[in-house]
Amino acid sequence: MENKEAKYNLLLKQVKATLEGESDIIANMANLAAMIHQTFGFWWTGFYIVRDGMLVLGPFQGPVACTRIAKGRGVCGTAWAKDSTIVVPDVEEFPGHIACSSFSRSEIVVPIHDAEGNFVAELDIDSEKLATFDDTDALWLERIVADLWK
Ligand code: SME
């Protein structure tokens, strides 16, 4: 996407300004999902939160999604198991991909950590186009969620 860096740069400033002064994680996740989604027009933008040993659906923008994902399952569960950002250019090529929506063609999942460095949640974004996400998205999205849970 043209000017992707510029869009992320502006988005990061907007996110910092919006989240500053609010400590509730759900409120902040809800606004963050909306800001990312509105900026880029992705298919689905949202959060999964670790609860009782599973990923449970959090605030999101887009169509109805799976509510619970086990560690190691799909792109989301793999990002948790590996505790690393995963960029999937073509979801049909990812073994075990969980198809919440048949329109989803590419995906990125970014881990979120608390102040002690524990994996506590993740940001998941789906695109209806192939190969939407690359290292630039990974870098900026990691920056955008870096302070969310701290
Ligand atoms: N596709 C994900 C599941 C979550 S939804 O896309 C919102 C996965 O394979 O983990």
mmCIF file of N, CA and C and ligand atoms in Angstrom, residues 44 48 65-66 69 73-77 96-100 104 107 124 126, ligand 1:
data_model
loop_
_atom_site.group_PDB
_atom_site.id
_atom_site.type_symbol
_atom_site.label_atom_id
_atom_site.label_comp_id
_atom_site.label_asym_id
_atom_site.label_seq_id
_atom_site.Cartn_x
_atom_site.Cartn_y
_atom_site.Cartn_z
ATOM 1 N N TRP A 44 -11.043 -7.600 8.989
ATOM 2 C CA TRP A 44 -11.331 -7.881 10.413
ATOM 3 C C TRP A 44 -10.133 -7.421 11.238
ATOM 4 N N TYR A 48 -7.575 -11.087 20.738
ATOM 5 C CA TYR A 48 -7.846 -12.291 21.525
ATOM 6 C C TYR A 48 -7.079 -12.147 22.834
ATOM 7 N N ALA A 65 -16.687 -13.588 14.747
ATOM 8 C CA ALA A 65 -15.461 -14.409 14.713
ATOM 9 C C ALA A 65 -15.527 -15.541 15.730
ATOM 10 N N CYS A 66 -14.594 -16.497 15.596
ATOM 11 C CA CYS A 66 -14.484 -17.603 16.553
ATOM 12 C C CYS A 66 -14.264 -17.039 17.944
ATOM 13 N N ILE A 69 -9.897 -20.048 20.968
ATOM 14 C CA ILE A 69 -8.851 -20.713 20.185
ATOM 15 C C ILE A 69 -7.819 -21.292 21.155
ATOM 16 N N ARG A 73 -3.239 -23.700 17.971
ATOM 17 C CA ARG A 73 -4.207 -23.893 16.874
ATOM 18 C C ARG A 73 -4.320 -22.649 15.998
ATOM 19 N N GLY A 74 -4.358 -22.870 14.695
ATOM 20 C CA GLY A 74 -4.523 -21.768 13.754
ATOM 21 C C GLY A 74 -3.366 -20.773 13.819
ATOM 22 N N VAL A 75 -3.562 -19.664 13.144
ATOM 23 C CA VAL A 75 -2.522 -18.634 13.147
ATOM 24 C C VAL A 75 -2.436 -18.006 14.539
ATOM 25 N N CYS A 76 -3.609 -17.766 15.125
ATOM 26 C CA CYS A 76 -3.658 -17.112 16.439
ATOM 27 C C CYS A 76 -2.998 -17.956 17.523
ATOM 28 N N GLY A 77 -3.348 -19.244 17.548
ATOM 29 C CA GLY A 77 -2.788 -20.134 18.577
ATOM 30 C C GLY A 77 -1.303 -20.384 18.366
ATOM 31 N N GLY A 96 -3.554 -25.656 9.281
ATOM 32 C CA GLY A 96 -4.385 -25.502 10.472
ATOM 33 C C GLY A 96 -5.035 -24.146 10.614
ATOM 34 N N HIS A 97 -4.942 -23.327 9.584
ATOM 35 C CA HIS A 97 -5.600 -22.009 9.642
ATOM 36 C C HIS A 97 -7.078 -22.185 9.987
ATOM 37 N N ILE A 98 -7.563 -21.346 10.909
ATOM 38 C CA ILE A 98 -8.971 -21.410 11.304
ATOM 39 C C ILE A 98 -9.732 -20.376 10.471
ATOM 40 N N ALA A 99 -10.605 -20.861 9.609
ATOM 41 C CA ALA A 99 -11.336 -19.951 8.722
ATOM 42 C C ALA A 99 -12.603 -19.438 9.410
ATOM 43 N N CYS A 100 -12.453 -18.314 10.115
ATOM 44 C CA CYS A 100 -13.631 -17.682 10.724
ATOM 45 C C CYS A 100 -14.498 -17.108 9.617
ATOM 46 N N SER A 104 -11.443 -14.115 4.271
ATOM 47 C CA SER A 104 -10.100 -13.812 4.744
ATOM 48 C C SER A 104 -9.057 -14.517 3.878
ATOM 49 N N GLU A 107 -3.273 -12.637 6.651
ATOM 50 C CA GLU A 107 -3.471 -12.380 8.079
ATOM 51 C C GLU A 107 -2.157 -12.005 8.765
ATOM 52 N N ASP A 124 -5.076 -9.417 16.085
ATOM 53 C CA ASP A 124 -5.238 -10.242 14.884
ATOM 54 C C ASP A 124 -5.897 -9.384 13.803
ATOM 55 N N ASP A 126 -7.172 -9.493 9.674
ATOM 56 C CA ASP A 126 -7.416 -10.274 8.464
ATOM 57 C C ASP A 126 -7.680 -9.335 7.295
HETATM 58 N N1 SME B 1 -7.847 -17.083 11.287
HETATM 59 C C1 SME B 1 -7.481 -17.131 12.681
HETATM 60 C C2 SME B 1 -8.696 -17.227 13.558
HETATM 61 C C3 SME B 1 -9.206 -15.923 14.031
HETATM 62 S S1 SME B 1 -10.100 -15.083 12.916
HETATM 63 O O1 SME B 1 -9.388 -14.911 11.673
HETATM 64 C C4 SME B 1 -10.701 -13.652 13.455
HETATM 65 C C5 SME B 1 -6.536 -18.283 12.941
HETATM 66 O O2 SME B 1 -6.268 -19.111 12.086
HETATM 67 O O3 SME B 1 -6.042 -18.363 14.049
#
